[in-house]
Amino acid sequence: MPLIGPLPIMSVPSSSSSSSSASHPRKSRYDIVLSFAAGTHKNFTDDLYSALERERIHTFRDDEGGEDSASELLGTSIKGSWGSIIIISEEYVFSGRCLDELVEIMNHREKWGRVYPIFYYNVDPSDLTHQRNNIEEAFEQHEMRYNRAKTQTWRLALKQVAEIRSRWAFRDYADE
């Protein structure tokens, strides 16, 4: 049984409505971009996506994204959307592609002053702040593969996300 019902968490201007935000240019046909790793795709993310679409919130999710780089369509969708919903899981933190997305989302957030909901899926939000446990392990791997400037940017983005107060934590969603 899905945990996600009607979404009281945000009011999103619909793509199909005739009014548009004067403070944010619309370049995309999507209202929301879902940022997630493959490990949440067939359970939590699918249910969230379905709930958003039922509410007529046009939602982009990159089901085909490879590990090494975010797709151009995803980058355009982030820049042109009303906002993003970030689903942080252990797989998310181990993925360079997801962390690149996160940096793009956080830059968009800073530029447009948006507050984005964050869902923690089997991850303790304080681990992001203190960069310990699996987060520390992920960065040990990233630092062997990527340059220091990139990994420092990712670390900062994760710390910024951990400070966002519109957040929810879920454990073992697949067993619910």
Coordinates of C-alpha atoms in Angstrom, one line a residue:
M1 CA 0.0 0.0 0.0
P2 CA 1.6 3.3 -1.0
L3 CA 2.3 5.8 1.8
I4 CA 1.8 8.8 -0.5
G5 CA -1.7 10.2 -0.8
P6 CA -2.9 13.6 -1.7
L7 CA 0.1 16.0 -1.6
P8 CA -0.4 18.8 0.9
I9 CA 3.3 19.5 0.8
M10 CA 3.4 22.1 -2.0
S11 CA 1.4 24.2 -4.3
V12 CA 2.8 24.0 -7.8
P13 CA 1.7 26.2 -10.7
S14 CA 0.5 23.7 -13.3
S15 CA 2.1 23.7 -16.7
S16 CA -1.3 23.6 -18.2
S17 CA -2.5 26.7 -16.4
S18 CA -2.5 29.9 -18.3
S19 CA -0.8 31.9 -15.6
S20 CA 3.0 31.8 -15.4
S21 CA 5.4 32.9 -12.7
A22 CA 6.9 36.3 -13.4
S23 CA 9.8 35.5 -11.1
H24 CA 10.8 32.3 -13.0
P25 CA 11.0 31.8 -16.7
R26 CA 9.5 28.5 -17.9
K27 CA 11.8 26.7 -20.3
S28 CA 10.5 23.2 -19.6
R29 CA 7.2 21.3 -19.9
Y30 CA 7.7 20.0 -16.4
D31 CA 6.6 21.5 -13.1
I32 CA 8.8 19.2 -10.9
V33 CA 12.0 17.3 -11.4
L34 CA 12.5 14.1 -9.4
S35 CA 16.2 13.6 -8.4
F36 CA 16.8 10.0 -7.3
A37 CA 19.1 7.0 -7.6
A38 CA 18.1 3.7 -9.2
G39 CA 17.7 2.0 -5.8
T40 CA 14.5 3.8 -5.0
H41 CA 13.1 3.7 -8.6
K42 CA 10.7 0.7 -8.3
N43 CA 9.1 1.5 -5.0
F44 CA 9.1 4.9 -3.3
T45 CA 10.0 7.0 -6.4
D46 CA 7.3 5.3 -8.6
D47 CA 4.6 5.9 -5.9
L48 CA 5.7 9.6 -5.5
Y49 CA 5.7 10.1 -9.3
S50 CA 2.2 8.6 -9.6
A51 CA 0.9 10.8 -6.8
L52 CA 2.3 13.9 -8.4
E53 CA 0.9 13.0 -11.8
R54 CA -2.5 12.3 -10.2
E55 CA -2.4 15.9 -8.9
R56 CA -1.6 17.1 -12.4
I57 CA 1.9 18.1 -11.4
H58 CA 3.9 17.3 -14.6
T59 CA 6.9 15.5 -13.3
F60 CA 10.3 14.7 -15.0
R61 CA 12.2 11.7 -13.9
D62 CA 15.3 10.4 -15.7
D63 CA 14.8 6.7 -15.9
E64 CA 17.6 6.2 -18.4
G65 CA 20.3 8.3 -16.9
G66 CA 23.8 6.8 -16.9
E67 CA 26.2 7.0 -14.0
D68 CA 28.8 9.3 -15.5
S69 CA 26.8 12.3 -16.5
A70 CA 23.4 13.8 -16.1
S71 CA 21.4 14.0 -19.4
E72 CA 21.1 17.3 -21.2
L73 CA 17.3 16.9 -20.9
L74 CA 17.6 16.6 -17.2
G75 CA 19.7 19.8 -16.9
T76 CA 17.2 21.7 -19.1
S77 CA 14.4 20.3 -17.0
I78 CA 16.0 21.4 -13.7
K79 CA 16.6 24.9 -15.0
G80 CA 13.1 25.3 -16.5
S81 CA 11.0 23.6 -13.8
W82 CA 9.2 25.2 -10.9
G83 CA 11.3 23.0 -8.6
S84 CA 12.7 19.7 -7.6
I85 CA 12.1 16.9 -5.2
I86 CA 15.2 15.2 -4.0
I87 CA 15.2 11.6 -2.8
I88 CA 18.4 10.9 -1.0
S89 CA 19.4 7.3 -0.6
E90 CA 22.6 5.4 -0.1
E91 CA 22.8 4.8 -3.8
Y92 CA 22.3 8.5 -4.4
V93 CA 25.3 9.5 -2.4
F94 CA 27.5 6.9 -4.2
S95 CA 26.4 8.2 -7.6
G96 CA 28.5 10.9 -9.3
R97 CA 25.6 11.6 -11.7
C98 CA 23.2 12.1 -8.8
L99 CA 25.6 14.4 -7.0
D100 CA 26.0 16.5 -10.2
E101 CA 22.2 16.8 -10.4
L102 CA 22.2 17.9 -6.8
V103 CA 24.7 20.6 -7.4
E104 CA 22.6 21.8 -10.4
I105 CA 19.4 21.8 -8.2
M106 CA 21.1 23.6 -5.3
N107 CA 22.3 26.3 -7.8
H108 CA 18.8 26.6 -9.2
R109 CA 17.4 26.8 -5.6
E110 CA 19.9 29.6 -4.7
K111 CA 19.1 31.6 -7.9
W112 CA 15.3 31.4 -7.6
G113 CA 14.9 31.1 -3.8
R114 CA 12.9 27.9 -4.0
V115 CA 12.4 25.5 -1.1
Y116 CA 12.5 21.9 -2.2
P117 CA 11.2 18.9 -0.3
I118 CA 13.8 16.3 0.6
F119 CA 13.0 12.7 1.2
Y120 CA 15.6 10.6 3.0
Y121 CA 15.3 6.9 2.0
N122 CA 17.2 4.7 4.5
V123 CA 19.6 7.5 5.2
D124 CA 20.1 9.5 8.4
P125 CA 20.0 13.3 7.5
S126 CA 22.6 13.9 10.2
D127 CA 25.0 11.7 8.3
L128 CA 24.9 14.2 5.5
T129 CA 25.7 17.1 7.8
H130 CA 28.6 15.3 9.5
Q131 CA 29.6 13.3 6.4
R132 CA 30.0 10.1 8.3
N133 CA 29.1 6.4 7.9
N134 CA 28.1 5.5 4.3
I135 CA 28.6 9.2 3.3
E136 CA 32.2 9.1 4.3
E137 CA 32.7 5.8 2.5
A138 CA 31.1 7.2 -0.6
F139 CA 33.4 10.1 -0.6
E140 CA 36.5 7.9 -0.1
Q141 CA 35.5 6.2 -3.4
H142 CA 34.7 9.5 -5.1
E143 CA 38.0 11.0 -4.2
M144 CA 39.8 8.1 -5.9
R145 CA 37.9 8.7 -9.1
Y146 CA 37.2 12.5 -9.3
N147 CA 39.2 15.6 -8.7
R148 CA 39.2 17.3 -5.3
A149 CA 37.3 20.4 -6.5
K150 CA 34.4 18.3 -7.7
T151 CA 34.2 16.2 -4.5
Q152 CA 34.3 19.4 -2.4
T153 CA 31.4 20.8 -4.4
W154 CA 29.4 17.7 -3.8
R155 CA 30.2 17.7 -0.1
L156 CA 29.0 21.3 0.2
A157 CA 25.8 20.5 -1.7
L158 CA 25.0 17.6 0.6
K159 CA 25.6 19.8 3.7
Q160 CA 23.3 22.4 2.2
V161 CA 20.6 19.8 1.6
A162 CA 20.9 18.6 5.2
E163 CA 20.0 22.1 6.3
I164 CA 16.7 22.2 4.4
R165 CA 13.9 21.8 6.9
S166 CA 11.2 20.6 4.5
R167 CA 12.2 17.0 4.8
W168 CA 10.9 13.5 5.5
A169 CA 12.7 10.3 6.4
F170 CA 11.6 6.8 5.4
R171 CA 13.0 3.4 6.3
D172 CA 12.5 0.2 4.5
Y173 CA 9.7 1.5 2.3
A174 CA 9.6 -1.7 0.2
D175 CA 8.5 -3.6 3.3
E176 CA 5.5 -1.4 4.1

